[in-house]
Structure formats: structure tokens, C-alpha cells
Short mmCIF file of C-alpha atoms in Angstrom, two decimals:
data_model
loop_
_atom_site.label_atom_id
_atom_site.label_comp_id
_atom_site.label_asym_id
_atom_site.label_seq_id
_atom_site.Cartn_x
_atom_site.Cartn_y
_atom_site.Cartn_z
CA UNK K 3 -19.51 24.18 -9.06
CA UNK K 4 -20.32 20.59 -10.02
CA UNK K 5 -17.31 18.54 -11.04
CA UNK K 6 -16.71 15.50 -13.18
CA UNK K 7 -13.35 13.71 -13.29
CA UNK K 8 -12.05 11.63 -16.20
CA UNK K 9 -9.14 9.25 -15.47
CA UNK K 10 -7.33 8.02 -18.55
CA UNK K 11 -6.15 4.43 -17.96
CA UNK K 12 -6.30 2.78 -21.40
CA UNK K 13 -2.59 2.31 -22.03
CA UNK K 14 -0.98 -1.11 -22.21
CA UNK K 15 2.34 -0.07 -20.67
CA UNK K 16 4.58 -2.12 -22.99
CA UNK K 17 7.76 -0.82 -21.28
CA UNK K 18 6.68 -2.51 -18.03
CA UNK K 19 7.27 -5.88 -19.73
CA UNK K 20 4.37 -7.35 -17.81
CA UNK K 21 1.15 -9.26 -18.31
CA UNK K 22 -0.35 -6.97 -15.66
CA UNK K 23 -1.86 -3.70 -16.87
CA UNK K 24 0.44 -0.81 -16.01
CA UNK K 25 -2.06 1.00 -13.80
CA UNK K 26 -2.50 -2.11 -11.64
CA UNK K 27 1.19 -2.24 -10.72
CA UNK K 28 1.51 -1.29 -7.06
CA UNK K 29 3.05 1.76 -5.48
CA UNK K 30 3.32 1.62 -1.67
CA UNK K 31 1.01 -1.38 -1.60
CA UNK K 32 -1.77 0.17 -3.75
CA UNK K 33 -2.33 0.01 -7.52
CA UNK K 34 -1.29 3.19 -9.37
CA UNK K 35 -4.88 3.68 -10.47
CA UNK K 36 -6.00 3.28 -6.86
CA UNK K 37 -3.91 6.30 -5.83
CA UNK K 38 -5.47 8.40 -8.59
CA UNK K 39 -9.00 7.28 -7.70
CA UNK K 40 -8.39 8.20 -4.03
CA UNK K 41 -7.32 11.71 -5.05
CA UNK K 42 -10.31 12.05 -7.33
CA UNK K 43 -12.72 10.93 -4.56
CA UNK K 44 -11.15 13.38 -2.14
CA UNK K 45 -12.44 16.23 -4.32
CA UNK K 46 -16.04 14.92 -3.91
CA UNK K 47 -16.95 15.08 -7.63
CA UNK K 48 -20.40 14.37 -8.98
CA UNK K 49 -18.96 11.82 -11.40
CA UNK K 50 -15.76 9.80 -11.93
CA UNK K 51 -15.24 7.99 -15.23
CA UNK K 52 -12.32 5.69 -15.90
CA UNK K 53 -11.40 5.23 -19.53
CA UNK K 54 -10.02 1.74 -20.08
CA UNK K 55 -8.63 -0.25 -23.02
CA UNK K 56 -6.03 -2.94 -22.43
CA UNK K 57 -7.23 -5.66 -19.97
CA UNK K 58 -10.27 -3.59 -19.14
CA UNK K 59 -12.02 -6.39 -17.34
CA UNK K 60 -9.11 -6.78 -14.90
CA UNK K 61 -9.34 -3.08 -14.09
CA UNK K 62 -13.03 -3.30 -13.44
CA UNK K 63 -12.57 -6.33 -11.27
CA UNK K 64 -9.84 -4.68 -9.24
CA UNK K 65 -12.20 -1.82 -8.31
CA UNK K 66 -15.48 -3.68 -8.38
CA UNK K 67 -16.32 -2.55 -4.90
CA UNK K 68 -16.30 1.14 -5.75
CA UNK K 69 -19.84 2.09 -6.83
CA UNK K 70 -18.83 5.69 -7.55
CA UNK K 71 -16.92 4.77 -10.70
CA UNK K 72 -18.30 4.61 -14.20
CA UNK K 73 -16.32 3.07 -17.08
CA UNK K 74 -15.84 3.92 -20.72
CA UNK K 75 -13.94 1.79 -23.21
CA UNK K 76 -11.48 3.23 -25.73
CA UNK K 77 -11.02 0.88 -28.64
CA UNK K 78 -9.11 1.42 -30.76
CA UNK K 79 -6.86 3.83 -28.87
CA UNK K 80 -6.49 7.00 -30.95
CA UNK K 81 -5.02 9.45 -28.50
CA UNK K 82 -5.88 11.33 -25.34
CA UNK K 83 -8.50 13.54 -27.02
CA UNK K 84 -10.24 10.45 -28.37
CA UNK K 85 -10.09 8.91 -24.90
CA UNK K 86 -11.92 11.82 -23.25
CA UNK K 87 -14.43 11.76 -26.10
CA UNK K 88 -15.27 8.14 -25.15
CA UNK K 89 -16.20 9.38 -21.67
CA UNK K 90 -18.18 12.48 -22.67
CA UNK K 91 -21.62 10.84 -22.33
CA UNK K 92 -20.69 9.72 -18.79
CA UNK K 93 -19.63 13.14 -17.57
CA UNK K 94 -21.97 15.49 -19.49
CA UNK K 95 -23.85 18.11 -17.53
CA UNK K 96 -21.26 19.26 -14.95
CA UNK K 97 -19.69 22.71 -14.70
CA UNK K 98 -16.07 21.56 -14.75
CA UNK K 99 -14.14 18.49 -16.00
CA UNK K 100 -10.83 17.51 -14.51
CA UNK K 101 -8.59 15.16 -16.58
CA UNK K 102 -6.24 12.89 -14.62
CA UNK K 103 -4.03 9.97 -15.63
CA UNK K 104 -4.05 6.47 -14.13
CA UNK K 105 -0.29 6.28 -14.18
CA UNK K 106 0.38 9.64 -12.50
CA UNK K 107 -0.23 8.74 -8.87
CA UNK K 108 1.31 11.42 -6.67
CA UNK K 109 -0.54 14.61 -7.54
CA UNK K 110 -1.68 16.24 -4.26
CA UNK K 111 -5.21 17.18 -3.48
CA UNK K 112 -4.10 20.73 -2.69
CA UNK K 113 -2.57 21.04 -6.17
CA UNK K 114 -5.76 19.87 -7.85
CA UNK K 115 -7.86 22.26 -5.75
CA UNK K 116 -5.71 25.18 -6.85
CA UNK K 117 -5.96 24.03 -10.47
CA UNK K 118 -9.78 23.83 -10.32
CA UNK K 119 -9.94 27.45 -9.17
CA UNK K 120 -8.55 28.37 -12.61
CA UNK K 121 -11.46 26.98 -14.57
CA UNK K 122 -14.53 29.09 -15.36
CA UNK K 123 -16.84 30.00 -18.24
CA UNK K 124 -14.02 31.96 -19.81
CA UNK K 125 -10.85 30.13 -18.72
CA UNK K 126 -9.26 26.72 -18.47
CA UNK K 127 -6.72 25.51 -15.92
CA UNK K 128 -3.50 23.80 -17.03
CA UNK K 129 -0.94 22.09 -14.81
CA UNK K 130 2.59 22.68 -16.11
CA UNK K 131 6.07 22.13 -14.72
CA UNK K 132 9.62 23.39 -15.29
CA UNK K 133 12.16 20.59 -15.70
CA UNK K 134 15.86 20.34 -16.44
CA UNK K 135 15.35 17.70 -19.11
CA UNK K 136 12.10 18.21 -21.04
CA UNK K 137 12.74 15.40 -23.52
CA UNK K 138 9.66 13.33 -24.22
CA UNK K 139 7.17 15.90 -22.96
CA UNK K 140 4.85 18.33 -24.78
CA UNK K 141 6.11 21.91 -24.60
CA UNK K 142 4.14 24.96 -23.41
CA UNK K 143 4.03 27.64 -26.01
CA UNK K 144 3.60 31.24 -24.75
CA UNK K 145 3.19 34.51 -26.71
CA UNK K 146 5.27 37.64 -26.22
CA UNK K 147 3.04 38.63 -23.33
CA UNK K 148 3.77 35.39 -21.54
CA UNK K 149 0.27 33.95 -22.12
CA UNK K 150 -0.11 30.26 -22.93
CA UNK K 151 -1.34 29.85 -26.49
CA UNK K 152 -0.64 26.20 -27.39
CA UNK K 153 0.96 22.90 -26.47
CA UNK K 154 3.22 21.11 -28.95
CA UNK K 155 3.98 17.40 -28.51
CA UNK K 156 7.63 16.31 -28.44
CA UNK K 157 7.50 14.58 -31.83
CA UNK K 158 6.04 17.69 -33.44
CA UNK K 159 8.44 20.29 -31.99
CA UNK K 160 10.99 22.22 -34.02
CA UNK K 161 14.53 22.97 -32.73
CA UNK K 162 13.49 26.15 -30.97
CA UNK K 163 10.56 24.55 -29.20
CA UNK K 164 12.69 21.63 -28.07
CA UNK K 165 14.68 24.05 -25.93
CA UNK K 166 11.60 25.08 -23.90
CA UNK K 167 11.82 23.79 -20.32
CA UNK K 168 8.14 24.26 -19.36
CA UNK K 169 6.31 21.02 -20.07
CA UNK K 170 2.73 19.81 -20.14
CA UNK K 171 1.78 17.40 -17.38
CA UNK K 172 -1.42 16.39 -19.17
CA UNK K 173 -3.58 17.38 -16.21
CA UNK K 174 -6.10 20.07 -17.02
CA UNK K 175 -9.45 21.52 -15.83
CA UNK K 176 -11.96 22.51 -18.47
CA UNK K 177 -15.43 24.09 -18.53
CA UNK K 178 -17.96 21.35 -19.04
CA UNK K 179 -20.16 23.48 -21.25
CA UNK K 180 -17.51 23.67 -24.00
CA UNK K 181 -15.76 20.32 -23.76
CA UNK K 182 -17.93 18.42 -26.18
CA UNK K 183 -17.57 21.09 -28.82
CA UNK K 184 -13.77 21.32 -28.48
CA UNK K 185 -13.38 17.53 -28.61
CA UNK K 186 -15.37 17.42 -31.85
CA UNK K 187 -12.97 19.95 -33.47
CA UNK K 188 -9.67 18.22 -32.64
CA UNK K 189 -7.87 16.83 -35.72
CA UNK K 190 -5.26 14.16 -36.07
CA UNK K 191 -2.90 15.90 -38.44
CA UNK K 192 0.29 15.13 -36.53
CA UNK K 193 3.19 12.67 -36.63
CA UNK K 194 1.26 10.12 -34.54
CA UNK K 195 -2.03 10.38 -36.37
CA UNK K 196 -3.76 10.75 -33.02
CA UNK K 197 -6.31 13.10 -31.51
CA UNK K 198 -4.42 15.07 -28.86
CA UNK K 199 -6.28 16.44 -25.86
CA UNK K 200 -3.61 19.17 -25.74
CA UNK K 201 -5.00 20.68 -28.98
CA UNK K 202 -7.88 21.97 -26.94
CA UNK K 203 -5.57 24.70 -25.65
CA UNK K 204 -5.17 26.31 -29.04
CA UNK K 205 -8.94 25.89 -29.72
CA UNK K 206 -9.74 27.53 -26.44
CA UNK K 207 -7.46 30.48 -27.10
CA UNK K 208 -8.97 30.89 -30.58
CA UNK K 209 -12.42 31.04 -28.90
CA UNK K 210 -11.29 33.82 -26.57
CA UNK K 211 -10.61 31.71 -23.44
CA UNK K 212 -7.75 32.35 -21.10
CA UNK K 213 -5.40 29.49 -20.39
CA UNK K 214 -4.32 29.81 -16.75
CA UNK K 215 -1.19 27.72 -16.02
CA UNK K 216 0.02 26.77 -12.56
CA UNK K 217 2.78 24.61 -11.18
CA UNK K 218 2.79 21.98 -8.40
CA UNK K 219 4.71 22.33 -5.19
CA UNK K 220 6.98 19.43 -6.26
CA UNK K 221 7.67 18.24 -9.80
CA UNK K 222 7.32 14.60 -8.55
CA UNK K 223 3.57 15.19 -8.39
CA UNK K 224 3.49 15.18 -12.15
CA UNK K 225 5.68 12.16 -12.82
CA UNK K 226 4.12 9.20 -14.58
CA UNK K 227 5.13 5.54 -14.61
CA UNK K 228 6.21 3.94 -17.86
CA UNK K 229 8.80 1.47 -16.63
CA UNK K 230 9.73 -0.52 -13.56
CA UNK K 231 12.65 1.83 -12.99
CA UNK K 232 10.32 4.84 -12.83
CA UNK K 233 7.98 2.84 -10.54
CA UNK K 234 10.87 2.19 -8.12
CA UNK K 235 11.88 5.90 -8.20
CA UNK K 236 8.41 6.99 -7.28
CA UNK K 237 8.25 4.32 -4.54
CA UNK K 238 11.33 5.82 -2.92
CA UNK K 239 10.03 9.35 -3.23
CA UNK K 240 6.68 8.43 -1.65
CA UNK K 241 8.35 6.53 1.17
CA UNK K 242 10.57 9.56 1.92
CA UNK K 243 7.50 11.71 2.03
CA UNK K 244 5.78 9.33 4.43
CA UNK K 245 8.85 9.12 6.62
CA UNK K 246 9.10 12.93 6.66
CA UNK K 247 5.45 13.25 7.72
CA UNK K 248 5.91 10.69 10.55
CA UNK K 249 9.17 12.28 11.76
CA UNK K 250 7.53 15.74 11.80
CA UNK K 251 4.86 14.20 14.08
CA UNK K 252 7.49 12.92 16.57
CA UNK K 253 8.46 9.47 15.31
CA UNK K 254 12.09 8.49 15.12
CA UNK K 255 12.97 6.64 11.90
CA UNK K 256 16.62 5.54 12.01
CA UNK K 257 17.09 5.64 8.23
CA UNK K 258 14.23 7.06 6.04
CA UNK K 259 15.88 5.45 3.00
CA UNK K 260 15.33 2.02 4.56
CA UNK K 261 11.71 2.42 5.64
CA UNK K 262 8.59 1.19 3.89
CA UNK K 263 4.98 2.01 4.71
CA UNK K 264 2.53 0.42 2.30
CA UNK K 265 -0.95 1.34 3.34
CA UNK K 266 -2.70 3.30 6.07
CA UNK K 267 -0.05 3.68 8.79
CA UNK K 268 -0.38 5.69 12.01
CA UNK K 269 2.45 5.87 14.54
CA UNK K 270 2.53 7.67 17.93
CA UNK K 271 5.20 10.07 19.11
CA UNK K 272 8.49 8.95 20.62
CA UNK K 273 8.25 5.63 18.84
CA UNK K 274 11.46 4.34 17.20
CA UNK K 275 11.44 2.51 13.89
CA UNK K 276 14.77 0.90 13.04
CA UNK K 277 16.00 0.00 9.54
CA UNK K 278 14.30 -2.31 7.03
CA UNK K 279 10.94 -2.39 8.79
CA UNK K 280 8.00 -2.98 6.46
CA UNK K 281 4.46 -1.78 7.50
CA UNK K 282 1.62 -2.98 5.34
CA UNK K 283 -2.11 -2.45 5.29
CA UNK K 284 -3.81 -0.83 8.31
CA UNK K 285 -1.14 -0.49 10.96
CA UNK K 286 -1.58 1.36 14.23
CA UNK K 287 1.45 1.77 16.45
CA UNK K 288 1.21 3.60 19.76
CA UNK K 289 3.62 5.90 21.60
CA UNK K 290 7.07 4.94 22.99
CA UNK K 291 7.14 1.71 20.92
CA UNK K 292 10.41 0.23 19.66
CA UNK K 293 10.42 -1.72 16.36
CA UNK K 294 13.82 -3.31 15.82
CA UNK K 295 15.35 -4.07 12.39
CA UNK K 296 13.91 -6.42 9.77
CA UNK K 297 10.36 -6.62 11.16
CA UNK K 298 7.28 -6.99 9.01
CA UNK K 299 3.89 -5.77 10.36
CA UNK K 300 0.65 -6.21 8.40
CA UNK K 301 -2.82 -5.10 9.51
CA UNK K 302 -2.03 -5.00 13.18
CA UNK K 303 -2.11 -2.87 16.26
CA UNK K 304 0.77 -2.34 18.68
CA UNK K 305 0.07 -0.71 22.04
CA UNK K 306 2.05 1.97 23.89
CA UNK K 307 5.45 1.00 25.25
CA UNK K 308 5.61 -2.33 23.33
CA UNK K 309 8.93 -3.69 22.06
CA UNK K 310 9.04 -5.73 18.83
CA UNK K 311 12.49 -7.25 18.53
CA UNK K 312 14.27 -7.98 15.28
CA UNK K 313 13.11 -10.35 12.51
CA UNK K 314 9.58 -10.66 13.84
CA UNK K 315 6.46 -11.03 11.68
CA UNK K 316 3.07 -9.71 12.91
CA UNK K 317 -0.11 -10.19 10.85
CA UNK K 318 -3.71 -9.30 11.69
CA UNK K 319 -3.00 -9.32 15.39
CA UNK K 320 -3.15 -6.98 18.42
CA UNK K 321 -0.24 -6.39 20.79
CA UNK K 322 -1.05 -4.75 24.09
CA UNK K 323 0.78 -2.16 26.08
CA UNK K 324 4.36 -2.93 27.22
CA UNK K 325 4.44 -6.29 25.55
CA UNK K 326 7.68 -7.80 24.25
CA UNK K 327 7.69 -9.76 20.97
CA UNK K 328 10.61 -11.64 19.45
CA UNK K 329 13.29 -11.77 18.22
CA UNK K 330 12.27 -14.15 15.42
CA UNK K 331 8.65 -14.42 16.58
CA UNK K 332 5.58 -14.87 14.38
CA UNK K 333 2.17 -13.63 15.42
CA UNK K 334 -0.43 -14.94 12.99
CA UNK K 335 -4.02 -13.70 12.43
CA UNK K 336 -6.36 -13.34 15.42
CA UNK K 337 -3.63 -13.29 18.00
CA UNK K 338 -4.12 -10.97 20.95
CA UNK K 339 -1.41 -10.20 23.53
CA UNK K 340 -2.67 -8.48 26.66
CA UNK K 341 -0.54 -5.96 28.45
CA UNK K 342 2.96 -6.96 29.56
CA UNK K 343 2.81 -10.32 27.80
CA UNK K 344 5.97 -11.76 26.32
CA UNK K 345 6.39 -13.86 23.21
CA UNK K 346 9.98 -14.79 22.61
CA UNK K 347 12.37 -16.19 20.03
CA UNK K 348 11.13 -18.77 17.53
CA UNK K 349 7.60 -18.73 18.98
CA UNK K 350 4.49 -18.92 16.75
CA UNK K 351 1.08 -17.85 17.96
CA UNK K 352 -2.14 -18.16 15.95
CA UNK K 353 -5.73 -17.40 16.87
CA UNK K 354 -4.89 -17.24 20.55
CA UNK K 355 -5.19 -14.86 23.50
CA UNK K 356 -2.11 -14.51 25.67
CA UNK K 357 -3.20 -12.99 28.97
CA UNK K 358 -1.62 -10.05 30.82
CA UNK K 359 1.84 -10.84 32.16
CA UNK K 360 2.03 -14.26 30.56
CA UNK K 361 5.17 -15.54 28.90
CA UNK K 362 5.90 -17.83 25.94
CA UNK K 363 9.56 -17.23 25.62
CA UNK K 364 11.15 -20.03 23.60
CA UNK K 365 10.60 -22.37 20.66
CA UNK K 366 6.86 -22.98 21.14
CA UNK K 367 3.61 -23.07 19.14
CA UNK K 368 0.36 -21.76 20.69
CA UNK K 369 -2.65 -21.98 18.38
CA UNK K 370 -6.42 -21.86 18.93
CA UNK K 371 -5.89 -21.18 22.63
CA UNK K 372 -6.92 -18.98 25.53
CA UNK K 373 -4.04 -18.35 27.95
CA UNK K 374 -4.84 -16.59 31.19
CA UNK K 375 -2.87 -14.09 33.23
CA UNK K 376 0.63 -14.70 34.60
CA UNK K 377 1.04 -18.04 32.83
CA UNK K 378 4.51 -19.37 32.06
CA UNK K 379 4.81 -21.63 29.03
CA UNK K 380 8.16 -23.47 28.84
CA UNK K 381 10.38 -24.01 25.83
CA UNK K 382 9.22 -26.43 23.22
CA UNK K 383 5.56 -26.47 24.30
CA UNK K 384 2.95 -27.25 21.56
CA UNK K 385 -0.76 -26.91 21.61
CA UNK K 386 -1.83 -29.85 19.39
CA UNK K 387 -4.93 -28.12 18.02
CA UNK K 388 -5.53 -30.02 14.71
CA UNK K 389 -6.73 -33.60 14.46
CA UNK K 390 -6.42 -33.75 10.70
CA UNK K 391 -9.95 -32.49 10.06
CA UNK K 392 -10.97 -30.00 12.75
CA UNK K 393 -9.33 -27.43 15.06
CA UNK K 394 -9.79 -27.63 18.81
CA UNK K 395 -9.22 -25.17 21.63
CA UNK K 396 -6.72 -25.30 24.49
CA UNK K 397 -7.49 -23.34 27.67
CA UNK K 398 -4.75 -22.51 30.16
CA UNK K 399 -6.05 -20.67 33.20
CA UNK K 400 -4.42 -17.95 35.27
CA UNK K 401 -1.14 -18.66 37.01
CA UNK K 402 -0.47 -22.06 35.37
CA UNK K 403 3.12 -23.24 34.80
CA UNK K 404 3.73 -25.37 31.67
CA UNK K 405 7.03 -27.24 31.78
CA UNK K 406 9.30 -27.46 28.74
CA UNK K 407 8.57 -29.93 25.90
CA UNK K 408 4.89 -30.34 26.81
CA UNK K 409 2.22 -31.32 24.28
CA UNK K 410 -1.28 -30.11 25.11
CA UNK K 411 -3.68 -32.25 22.99
CA UNK K 412 -6.82 -30.18 22.43
CA UNK K 413 -9.53 -29.97 23.44
CA UNK K 414 -8.04 -29.69 26.86
CA UNK K 415 -8.00 -27.34 29.83
CA UNK K 416 -5.21 -26.69 32.32
CA UNK K 417 -6.59 -25.44 35.63
CA UNK K 418 -5.77 -22.28 37.55
CA UNK K 419 -2.28 -22.34 39.12
CA UNK K 420 -1.67 -25.88 37.88
CA UNK K 421 1.83 -27.15 37.06
CA UNK K 422 2.63 -29.41 34.16
CA UNK K 423 5.85 -31.38 34.45
CA UNK K 424 8.38 -31.11 31.65
CA UNK K 425 8.07 -33.59 28.86
CA UNK K 426 4.40 -34.37 29.46
CA UNK K 427 1.66 -35.14 26.97
CA UNK K 428 -1.59 -33.83 28.38
CA UNK K 429 -4.78 -35.32 26.94
CA UNK K 430 -7.22 -34.67 29.79
CA UNK K 431 -8.25 -31.63 31.76
CA UNK K 432 -6.19 -30.95 34.87
CA UNK K 433 -7.37 -29.68 38.22
CA UNK K 434 -6.48 -26.36 39.81
CA UNK K 435 -3.15 -26.23 41.62
CA UNK K 436 -1.09 -29.39 41.99
CA UNK K 437 1.24 -31.12 39.55
CA UNK K 438 0.33 -33.17 36.48
CA UNK K 439 2.93 -35.55 34.92
CA UNK K 440 2.82 -37.79 31.93
CA UNK K 441 6.19 -39.49 31.45
CA UNK K 442 7.50 -42.92 30.48
CA UNK K 443 9.60 -44.48 33.29
CA UNK K 444 13.32 -44.00 32.66
CA UNK K 445 15.09 -47.30 32.01
CA UNK K 446 18.80 -48.08 31.89
CA UNK K 447 20.01 -51.15 29.97
CA UNK K 448 23.54 -52.10 30.90
CA UNK K 449 25.98 -53.31 28.21
CA UNK K 450 23.55 -52.46 25.47
CA UNK K 451 25.18 -52.10 22.06
CA UNK K 452 23.99 -50.08 19.16
CA UNK K 453 23.21 -51.96 15.96
CA UNK K 454 25.88 -51.72 13.27
CA UNK K 455 25.48 -51.51 9.57
CA UNK K 456 25.82 -54.77 7.78
CA UNK K 457 28.68 -54.98 5.29
#
């Protein structure tokens, strides 16, 4: 069965109180519409059409790299039925049409697959839900035999219909051969003066079609976002789901309520994630890793047995096996720590390789550098890599010892097993082994008096 998917994303989202279109607000680090598009693509449809209205060019720009999408403009916006009608030329010719919503991001693929099994040449599939408070939703109307015969929108319900707890989620699967005809027969005789897609249900029943309802595994799959409060509620729900999945796979998360994964995150078993850790983008964490509180990892890889201490920030970097990072360390893009390396408190590393077993433990900056194996870099060391116009590289070979408060003025190379005395400024390459010093002679001036401020 060939499938087309229509995603309705034309709403302005006035309750968000934002200049950003509602469907571009982020949930777990991805736009709401991005979540829906991902689910749509997972079903491998022949066509995906996004119906846009408010700030349409921003939507197109946000997903410009996705060649599978087609776009249809809805202007003016005259209801959900009218929105699908705007897309009909883009999706014509497929056996089934699935209608999704750009602000309903959490519907599971398994739910949509079950729904699609309900659509045929004599039936349509309808996703409904039973809720404690149905206020604001369209109600599902059934006959005495329990068959669905219509959907009535909230503003058009009478007192009896308002008491119905089964609501319309808006998501439905329809036979492509009949959709154009049904859309042409929808009328706007209602309190809103709009063309409701839900009116197709009554039209289908009148034409002898069965309406086959089904419910999702969790009602949260059907929840939309109309305000920042609702967005925050879905964020917490999605984070709890992610934490549950990781814990089921053998990861220890100290407090799932204080855990955030915003992207594609994979974590090995027996790893411990403490509170208020944020993982963003593509993050790969190995087995037996410890991530202490208040750490932020973005687009990085952490090897087995590593230990990231509290308040550390890692971005676009790779940490090898059994490394120790932090506390209060910052690994900037293109940093690589080989196995058993240590980067300590208040150390910043950028575009540098720190070799296996090497240590940068205190208050140092290492940028644009290659550091060999078993190197010790003392407190307060700086690689002076920028001359005001260009970046230059520092090379520190295996076994070197860099004394505290050293400035290495790049381009410069420190030889294998060399020692740099504390307080030195190194501007020339050093030989292997031996000691290099660069210090001003210490002078003592007897009876020297400090200047005093003039009255």
C-alpha cells in the first residue's frame, strides 16, 4: 500500500507569545515539527507534504536540507479540512493518506502503524483517546451499537455530548481514492465558520464506510503544544521516557526528574549519570563511565571507564578510555584525550591532542597543540597560540615535564623527555632531555619603599 502523509503546520500559535512559529519551538533539542517529520519518514511514505501558513519561509528554511518534503501554503487559514485540501495535489495518487499535526510530537511509530492497518477501500482509521477532562477537544459520537458515526467539535457540542470522555486526536488515516471527493463536500456551517476535517467521518459513514477507532498506548502520544506550559510538560514526559529506556538498558540515572537528553544519545551499561547532567546532540558514552553533577556534554564521545567530574563542559570532543576530566574543566571542539589522560580543575583545552597518560591538572590553557604520552603540564601553563591574526601549533613530545606558570609561545616544540623550569617563557624549540629555563634574575633592593599616594 502506497502512503502519503500530510502534516498540518499552518497555525500561528498565539498562546506561545513568541515571534517564533509554534512548530519551530524545541522539544528535547529538536523543533516540534522535526519530531513529527522524523516519525513520518520512519513509515517510509511515498510523499510527505507540510501545510504551512504563518512564517512559512522560516519553516522551509529550517528543513531546507530535507529533499523528501513538499510544501503547500494555506492562506487564508479556513480550518483543518481546508488545510488538507491545499495539499491534495501534492499527495494525489496514493492508496492511503495519513494526517498528522506539526505540534503533536510524541506519537509513536508503532501507534501509527496500527492506525494504518485500519484504512482500506471500505474503512478509515481514527486515533481517539479517553481522558478525564475532555474540555477543548472534539467528541467521538457512537451509535447504539458502539460504532463511530461522527465527531463534534467542542464549540458545537450540546450538554450531553460535552460529557463524552472519548476525544478526537485529529490523527486519521484515509483511503486516498476518496479523499478528494470528501474534502469537496465538507461545509463550514459551524460556530467557527471553518471547514473541519473531522466532518469526513460523517461523510464516510453516509457513504457506507466503517470508521475503525483505536487508542494509543499512552495518552501523552496525542498531546499537542499550544503554550509554553504544555511544552514544558511534554519535555518532562519525553525526558522521563528517555531515562526509562536508558535505565532499562543498564544505565544508572540518579534522578530521572533531573536528567536531560536533547538529541541522539547512546550510553553503555553500568554507567552512572548524576543529577542535572545535560546531554545534547550526538553523544556516545561508553560502559562504566561516571558523569558527576552539573555537567554539559554536546556532540562528544566518552570512552569506557572515563570519569567526568562535576561542572565540566565537553563540546565536539573525544575522551578516551579511563580518562579523568574536571571538576570545572572545559573541553572545546576538536579536543582528543587518549586513554588514561587527565584534565583537571579550571583547565581549558581546544583543538588539541592530549596523549595517553598525560596530565594537565590545574589552571591551564592548551590550544592548537599536540601533547605526547606521559607528559606532565604544571599549573598555570599557557600555550600562546594566537598572534592576533593567525593560530600556531605547540608540540610537546613524550615524557616532557612542563613546570608551573610556563608560557609556550607557538610555533614551538618541546623535545622528548625535556624539562621546562617553572616560570619560563619558551619561544624557541628545546632539545630532547635536559632542562630549559627562561627567568629574570631575582634581585633584592634593601630599604626600598613603596610609593605613597599624594595628598
